[in-house]
XYZ file of C-alpha atoms in Angstrom:
460
model
C -17.617 24.436 7.022
C -16.284 22.170 4.325
C -14.365 24.815 2.262
C -12.819 26.275 5.415
C -11.717 22.868 6.669
C -10.298 21.936 3.265
C -8.420 25.247 3.143
C -6.960 24.600 6.585
C -5.876 21.097 5.633
C -4.369 22.403 2.403
C -2.312 24.941 4.367
C -1.168 22.187 6.732
C 0.036 20.083 3.827
C 1.880 23.066 2.313
C 3.526 23.808 5.662
C 4.703 20.206 5.879
C 6.227 20.495 2.410
C 7.920 23.738 3.430
C 9.407 21.966 6.457
C 10.838 19.196 4.274
C 12.303 21.645 1.735
C 13.759 23.757 4.546
C 15.511 20.734 6.001
C 17.098 19.942 2.634
C 18.285 23.570 2.128
C 19.679 23.857 5.662
C 21.526 20.578 5.348
C 23.211 21.778 2.150
C 24.075 25.159 3.694
C 25.538 23.539 6.801
C 27.747 21.203 4.748
C 29.010 24.100 2.572
C 29.815 26.193 5.691
C 31.839 23.349 7.177
C 33.783 22.962 3.906
C 34.614 26.712 3.901
C 35.916 26.516 7.472
C 38.185 23.610 6.606
C 39.489 25.495 3.565
C 40.469 28.421 5.820
C 42.336 26.077 8.164
C 44.270 24.598 5.252
C 45.278 28.053 3.996
C 46.491 29.034 7.496
C 48.612 25.880 7.744
C 50.232 26.577 4.398
C 51.049 30.138 5.464
C 52.647 28.897 8.734
C 55.000 26.590 6.839
C 56.184 29.297 4.425
C 59.890 29.793 5.381
C 60.445 32.789 3.103
C 63.456 31.290 1.283
C 63.671 32.484 -2.332
C 64.072 29.892 -5.011
C 67.221 31.545 -6.412
C 69.139 30.534 -3.234
C 68.865 26.870 -4.199
C 71.834 26.792 -6.620
C 73.741 23.699 -7.693
C 77.321 23.667 -6.368
C 80.350 22.514 -8.376
C 82.777 19.807 -7.158
C 85.423 22.293 -5.994
C 82.805 24.329 -4.089
C 81.530 21.143 -2.458
C 85.086 20.273 -1.245
C 85.552 23.778 0.193
C 82.150 23.508 1.856
C 83.118 20.163 3.387
C 86.407 21.551 4.772
C 84.672 24.585 6.278
C 82.125 22.303 7.920
C 84.892 20.231 9.562
C 86.586 23.367 10.909
C 83.267 24.623 12.327
C 82.692 21.299 14.066
C 86.146 21.412 15.685
C 85.494 24.955 16.968
C 82.110 23.869 18.385
C 83.744 21.001 20.253
C 86.335 23.399 21.715
C 83.596 25.766 22.879
C 81.688 22.873 24.483
C 84.811 21.880 26.401
C 85.292 25.438 27.615
C 81.723 25.708 28.923
C 81.615 22.320 30.568
C 79.968 22.415 34.001
C 77.772 25.453 33.333
C 74.002 25.222 33.687
C 72.314 25.417 30.279
C 69.056 26.722 31.741
C 70.875 29.718 33.150
C 71.846 30.996 29.689
C 68.631 29.937 27.916
C 67.484 32.652 25.586
C 70.696 34.623 25.913
C 71.706 33.911 22.330
C 68.626 35.795 20.981
C 67.603 39.332 21.796
C 64.216 40.003 23.364
C 62.953 41.750 20.248
C 63.534 38.613 18.159
C 61.623 36.474 20.667
C 58.641 38.817 20.511
C 58.700 38.717 16.726
C 58.687 34.896 16.701
C 55.606 34.743 18.944
C 52.461 34.637 16.750
C 48.868 34.423 17.997
C 46.586 32.692 15.498
C 43.050 34.023 15.228
C 40.309 31.363 15.537
C 37.912 31.089 12.586
C 35.295 29.202 14.593
C 32.371 31.425 15.507
C 29.670 30.683 18.032
C 26.212 30.120 16.526
C 22.937 31.218 18.100
C 20.855 28.631 19.904
C 18.062 28.470 17.301
C 20.561 28.066 14.433
C 22.494 25.305 16.201
C 19.308 23.252 16.682
C 17.563 24.235 13.438
C 17.279 20.663 12.146
C 15.732 19.440 15.388
C 13.281 22.345 15.373
C 12.087 21.531 11.870
C 11.714 17.813 12.680
C 9.699 18.609 15.792
C 7.531 21.016 13.780
C 6.833 18.304 11.197
C 5.808 15.838 13.911
C 3.502 18.409 15.487
C 1.868 19.169 12.126
C 1.337 15.438 11.471
C -0.215 14.828 14.900
C -2.492 17.858 14.604
C -3.644 16.757 11.156
C -4.351 13.256 12.464
C -6.472 14.551 15.342
C -8.362 17.044 13.179
C -8.971 14.529 10.362
C -10.146 11.757 12.672
C -12.554 14.087 14.462
C -13.847 15.437 11.144
C -14.563 11.951 9.759
C -16.384 10.859 12.866
C -18.525 14.013 12.866
C -19.440 13.469 9.183
C -20.482 9.862 9.787
C -22.484 10.844 12.843
C -24.178 13.649 10.910
C -25.314 11.161 8.228
C -26.857 8.928 10.877
C -28.558 11.923 12.497
C -29.953 13.242 9.202
C -31.331 9.852 8.091
C -32.410 8.535 11.498
C -36.104 9.329 10.936
C -36.220 7.488 7.600
C -34.420 4.471 9.047
C -36.678 4.307 12.108
C -39.805 4.439 9.958
C -38.611 1.484 7.846
C -36.601 -0.692 10.277
C -37.292 -1.954 13.748
C -33.605 -1.922 14.828
C -31.296 0.906 13.736
C -27.588 0.919 14.625
C -27.190 -2.431 16.377
C -23.570 -3.328 17.184
C -24.357 -7.052 17.554
C -22.435 -7.483 20.797
C -25.099 -8.030 23.447
C -28.386 -9.874 23.557
C -30.420 -6.660 23.534
C -30.095 -4.551 20.356
C -28.564 -1.104 20.616
C -29.996 2.042 19.056
C -28.234 4.405 16.619
C -24.721 3.161 17.267
C -22.052 3.120 14.573
C -19.432 0.412 14.266
C -16.031 2.018 13.699
C -14.030 -0.170 11.319
C -11.180 2.351 10.977
C -10.603 6.098 11.224
C -12.401 6.625 7.896
C -14.813 3.643 7.581
C -18.008 3.376 9.667
C -20.793 0.792 9.494
C -24.453 0.996 10.508
C -26.582 -2.191 10.662
C -30.385 -2.084 10.429
C -32.896 -4.938 10.531
C -36.592 -5.633 10.948
C -38.232 -4.728 7.623
C -40.317 -6.490 5.014
C -38.779 -7.548 1.683
C -35.267 -7.792 3.134
C -33.328 -9.449 5.944
C -31.309 -6.380 6.791
C -29.473 -3.265 5.606
C -25.753 -2.582 6.004
C -24.721 1.050 5.540
C -21.000 1.463 4.893
C -19.714 5.048 5.143
C -16.263 5.293 3.557
C -14.822 8.795 3.908
C -11.642 10.456 2.775
C -8.506 9.640 4.735
C -8.330 13.089 6.248
C -6.249 11.849 9.172
C -3.375 10.752 6.888
C -1.181 13.712 5.926
C 0.577 11.810 3.138
C -2.719 10.689 1.621
C -3.995 14.248 1.928
C -1.038 15.427 -0.143
C -1.590 12.674 -2.758
C -5.256 13.604 -3.011
C -4.151 16.902 -4.576
C -3.105 14.882 -7.647
C -5.667 12.044 -7.410
C -8.775 13.342 -5.629
C -10.821 11.089 -3.353
C -14.517 11.296 -2.551
C -16.702 10.385 0.380
C -18.841 7.370 -0.562
C -21.795 5.600 1.037
C -22.822 2.050 0.153
C -26.298 0.645 0.949
C -26.353 -3.180 0.873
C -29.665 -4.978 1.306
C -29.595 -8.696 2.086
C -32.620 -10.513 0.676
C -34.180 -13.905 1.313
C -35.117 -16.476 -1.329
C -38.662 -15.183 -1.793
C -37.776 -11.490 -1.890
C -36.618 -11.393 -5.535
C -36.700 -13.391 -8.735
C -33.663 -14.931 -10.446
C -31.669 -12.356 -12.434
C -28.362 -10.456 -12.338
C -28.012 -6.778 -13.211
C -25.408 -4.031 -12.762
C -25.222 -0.427 -13.917
C -23.062 2.599 -13.185
C -20.158 4.617 -14.471
C -18.238 2.884 -17.244
C -14.968 2.568 -15.337
C -16.706 1.193 -12.253
C -18.852 -1.287 -14.239
C -15.831 -2.628 -16.137
C -13.983 -3.186 -12.860
C -17.010 -4.944 -11.355
C -17.351 -7.196 -14.403
C -13.760 -8.379 -13.956
C -13.904 -8.802 -10.180
C -17.356 -10.211 -9.323
C -18.025 -13.836 -10.129
C -21.762 -13.549 -10.732
C -21.349 -10.798 -13.347
C -18.585 -12.731 -15.125
C -20.637 -15.961 -15.239
C -24.143 -14.733 -16.058
C -23.753 -11.400 -17.905
C -22.286 -11.634 -21.388
C -22.481 -8.145 -22.896
C -22.273 -4.491 -21.865
C -24.623 -1.883 -23.292
C -24.479 1.933 -23.074
C -27.100 3.486 -20.830
C -28.290 5.880 -23.531
C -30.041 2.981 -25.290
C -32.097 2.301 -22.136
C -33.085 5.885 -21.356
C -30.226 6.576 -18.943
C -27.474 9.161 -18.923
C -24.695 8.658 -21.478
C -22.124 8.169 -18.712
C -23.896 4.973 -17.543
C -23.262 1.445 -18.804
C -25.494 -1.562 -18.130
C -24.670 -5.273 -17.978
C -27.561 -7.667 -17.419
C -28.477 -11.335 -17.688
C -32.141 -11.031 -18.714
C -33.295 -8.043 -20.743
C -36.863 -8.488 -19.478
C -35.796 -7.709 -15.901
C -33.712 -4.733 -17.052
C -36.578 -3.072 -18.916
C -38.982 -3.741 -16.009
C -36.668 -2.173 -13.404
C -35.593 0.848 -15.441
C -38.977 2.492 -15.457
C -39.409 6.140 -16.351
C -39.169 7.366 -12.758
C -36.138 5.183 -11.978
C -34.314 6.206 -15.145
C -35.098 9.877 -14.492
C -33.676 9.753 -10.944
C -30.518 7.910 -12.058
C -29.896 10.321 -14.940
C -30.512 13.373 -12.763
C -27.964 12.235 -10.168
C -25.518 10.569 -12.585
C -22.387 12.423 -11.326
C -22.987 11.190 -7.763
C -23.971 7.569 -8.499
C -21.180 5.012 -8.771
C -22.959 1.675 -9.210
C -26.107 -0.393 -8.670
C -25.650 -4.161 -8.353
C -28.652 -6.523 -8.120
C -28.003 -10.264 -8.012
C -29.433 -13.529 -6.754
C -26.120 -15.346 -7.327
C -23.654 -13.100 -5.493
C -20.618 -15.133 -4.373
C -17.958 -12.444 -4.053
C -14.897 -11.866 -6.193
C -13.715 -14.236 -8.914
C -11.753 -17.210 -7.602
C -8.322 -18.100 -8.945
C -8.800 -21.289 -10.983
C -5.070 -22.044 -10.988
C -5.101 -22.769 -7.257
C -7.013 -25.985 -6.584
C -7.437 -25.229 -2.890
C -9.325 -21.938 -3.367
C -11.908 -22.919 -6.003
C -14.892 -24.174 -4.001
C -18.626 -24.039 -4.488
C -19.868 -21.103 -2.448
C -23.465 -20.588 -1.468
C -24.886 -17.658 -3.462
C -26.600 -14.726 -1.760
C -29.394 -12.440 -2.902
C -28.519 -8.813 -2.406
C -28.840 -5.258 -3.687
C -25.835 -2.909 -3.452
C -26.224 0.806 -4.196
C -23.107 3.029 -3.970
C -23.056 6.830 -4.366
C -20.753 9.772 -3.654
C -21.369 12.543 -1.118
C -20.941 15.715 -3.130
C -22.649 18.128 -0.721
C -23.937 18.018 2.819
C -25.176 14.861 4.484
C -28.760 16.118 4.373
C -28.722 15.739 0.579
C -28.201 11.962 0.903
C -31.798 11.404 2.053
C -33.005 11.120 -1.539
C -30.592 8.252 -2.236
C -31.786 6.299 0.796
C -35.415 6.819 -0.184
C -34.669 5.723 -3.754
C -32.975 2.534 -2.531
C -35.954 1.648 -0.322
C -38.400 2.245 -3.183
C -36.269 0.112 -5.509
C -36.295 -2.675 -2.919
C -40.103 -2.787 -2.973
C -40.102 -2.645 -6.775
C -37.813 -5.685 -7.012
C -40.120 -7.601 -4.670
C -43.073 -7.012 -6.999
C -41.148 -7.897 -10.168
C -42.114 -11.272 -11.633
C -40.382 -12.757 -14.671
C -42.268 -14.498 -17.439
C -42.004 -18.248 -18.011
C -39.378 -17.748 -20.742
C -37.321 -15.530 -18.475
C -37.392 -18.019 -15.623
C -36.451 -20.895 -17.926
C -33.515 -18.899 -19.272
C -32.367 -18.081 -15.743
C -32.607 -21.737 -14.660
C -30.711 -22.840 -17.774
C -27.916 -20.348 -17.097
C -27.573 -21.455 -13.487
C -27.470 -25.136 -14.439
C -24.789 -24.386 -17.020
C -22.637 -22.486 -14.515
C -23.058 -25.228 -11.896
C -22.024 -27.861 -14.437
C -18.901 -25.941 -15.417
C -17.974 -25.528 -11.746
C -18.487 -29.269 -11.162
C -16.195 -30.083 -14.095
C -13.591 -27.691 -12.778
C -13.725 -29.239 -9.327
C -13.528 -32.766 -10.807
C -10.422 -31.933 -12.835
C -8.827 -30.304 -9.797
C -9.564 -33.377 -7.666
C -7.927 -35.587 -10.312
C -4.867 -33.370 -10.402
C -4.635 -33.443 -6.618
C -4.933 -37.261 -6.556
C -2.256 -37.601 -9.237
C 0.016 -35.312 -7.267
C -0.495 -37.376 -4.113
C 0.364 -40.612 -6.005
C 3.536 -39.073 -7.375
C 4.539 -37.835 -3.934
C 3.922 -41.256 -2.420
C 5.930 -42.975 -5.169
C 8.785 -40.492 -4.752
C 8.874 -41.052 -0.991
C 8.906 -44.826 -1.478
C 11.764 -44.575 -3.955
C 13.822 -42.409 -1.589
C 13.198 -44.911 1.193
C 14.464 -47.840 -0.919
C 17.538 -45.833 -2.016
C 18.462 -45.480 1.652
C 17.761 -49.168 2.362
C 20.852 -51.203 3.338
C 19.301 -54.645 2.835
C 20.000 -55.705 -0.778
C 17.246 -58.345 -0.723
C 14.523 -55.789 -0.013
C 15.885 -53.542 -2.727
C 15.868 -56.375 -5.246
C 12.260 -57.309 -4.400
C 11.141 -53.708 -4.782
C 12.847 -53.411 -8.171
C 11.157 -56.613 -9.359
C 7.784 -55.322 -8.185
C 8.234 -52.015 -10.031
C 9.339 -53.865 -13.187
C 6.163 -55.966 -13.126
C 4.021 -52.852 -12.734
C 5.657 -51.094 -15.643
C 5.411 -54.207 -17.831
C 1.726 -54.547 -17.015
C 1.097 -50.914 -17.990
C 2.849 -51.379 -21.314
C 0.862 -54.529 -22.206
C -2.115 -53.615 -24.423
C -5.512 -54.451 -23.031
C -7.529 -56.977 -25.031
C -11.121 -57.970 -24.642
C -12.057 -61.628 -24.499
C -15.189 -62.749 -26.277
C -16.866 -66.113 -25.921
C -18.487 -67.651 -28.955
C -21.451 -69.858 -28.182
C -22.222 -72.590 -30.664
C -25.879 -73.127 -31.192
């Protein structure tokens, strides 16, 4: 089903792109058509105002011709006045149109042809149709992607339910009521699902985090064509104080391990060097960072190294720590750097490359590794080294907190002094101002005076 679903989603994304490109092309075509129509109107207007007078008729008259023209004009005006006097009292509407023959009136009447054409219904609302189609494609993709993610998460729980029931007393508790629930997933979002299990030896509980592709997001689906995403599952075991010895270890793909080393505080504080996995019998794509080499060699037995190397493309990381405190705190902000209580945990993250039934081997490997860590016991030298490293980290954190407390106290003193100074600047009583200035002068003089020790000499 997976190739068919991916093909369908790929076609949906291509159809959405086609909709967007079609909108752009139609918008440009519509604007060009409107410009052509306006050009036709302008040409028609110019033709209507063409009076048909040749340019050679516009000759320049001489002075004598202008005088003759002026005299003729005066004579014509006198004749017109005489005619108006003769026809006084006649109705002008009665003789309207009598001066022109009927043939001339028909020639003057022109019927302009309209250039505006009626468009079909689908072409008039083409933009709205494409927008509605895009919305429908987005909604369909959201519904299909959300349903697909939920079915994948549920299939993982169904495939691994027997293994979980045989190892844990409670499987799939939502933590809402007093009585535990059975095989229920906690939906964090449309692509993240959590399953909580408890009631097993050597651990306090197991949190399964299923993080799938964002199939419901059409934009993210299009971006995944350039930067592919993968379905991942993370198994996090929470351990008690007596479930593991004191050491920190992480292994995985080089890019993932480098990112973890920068982000996680326990790896940055206790692990100093990174080694390629080929030197420890692992696949060449793995890198290992560890605090105590004795624990690393004891955990990476032949069977463990063989399983990790065989499934190297699917495994992202393995993080084992008794000092897990989360991501690195920002030391520049005095309010965020606090001493956090460390946790003991094991985090195993892998990709889902095939069907959910193939993930059983990873769950079984994680459970076997949990029992192996319980049985691991460091030597006296290893324990002393671990205790020394933890004391050193605690001391550095104490120094950092002490310096931050001093900076905060100095800042509070400066703020208080600044507020007092502003208050005295606004004071209207000159006597109070003078007393305050004398007090500040004494303080500054006392600070500038060198301190001397007094010694008493006893005469014997």
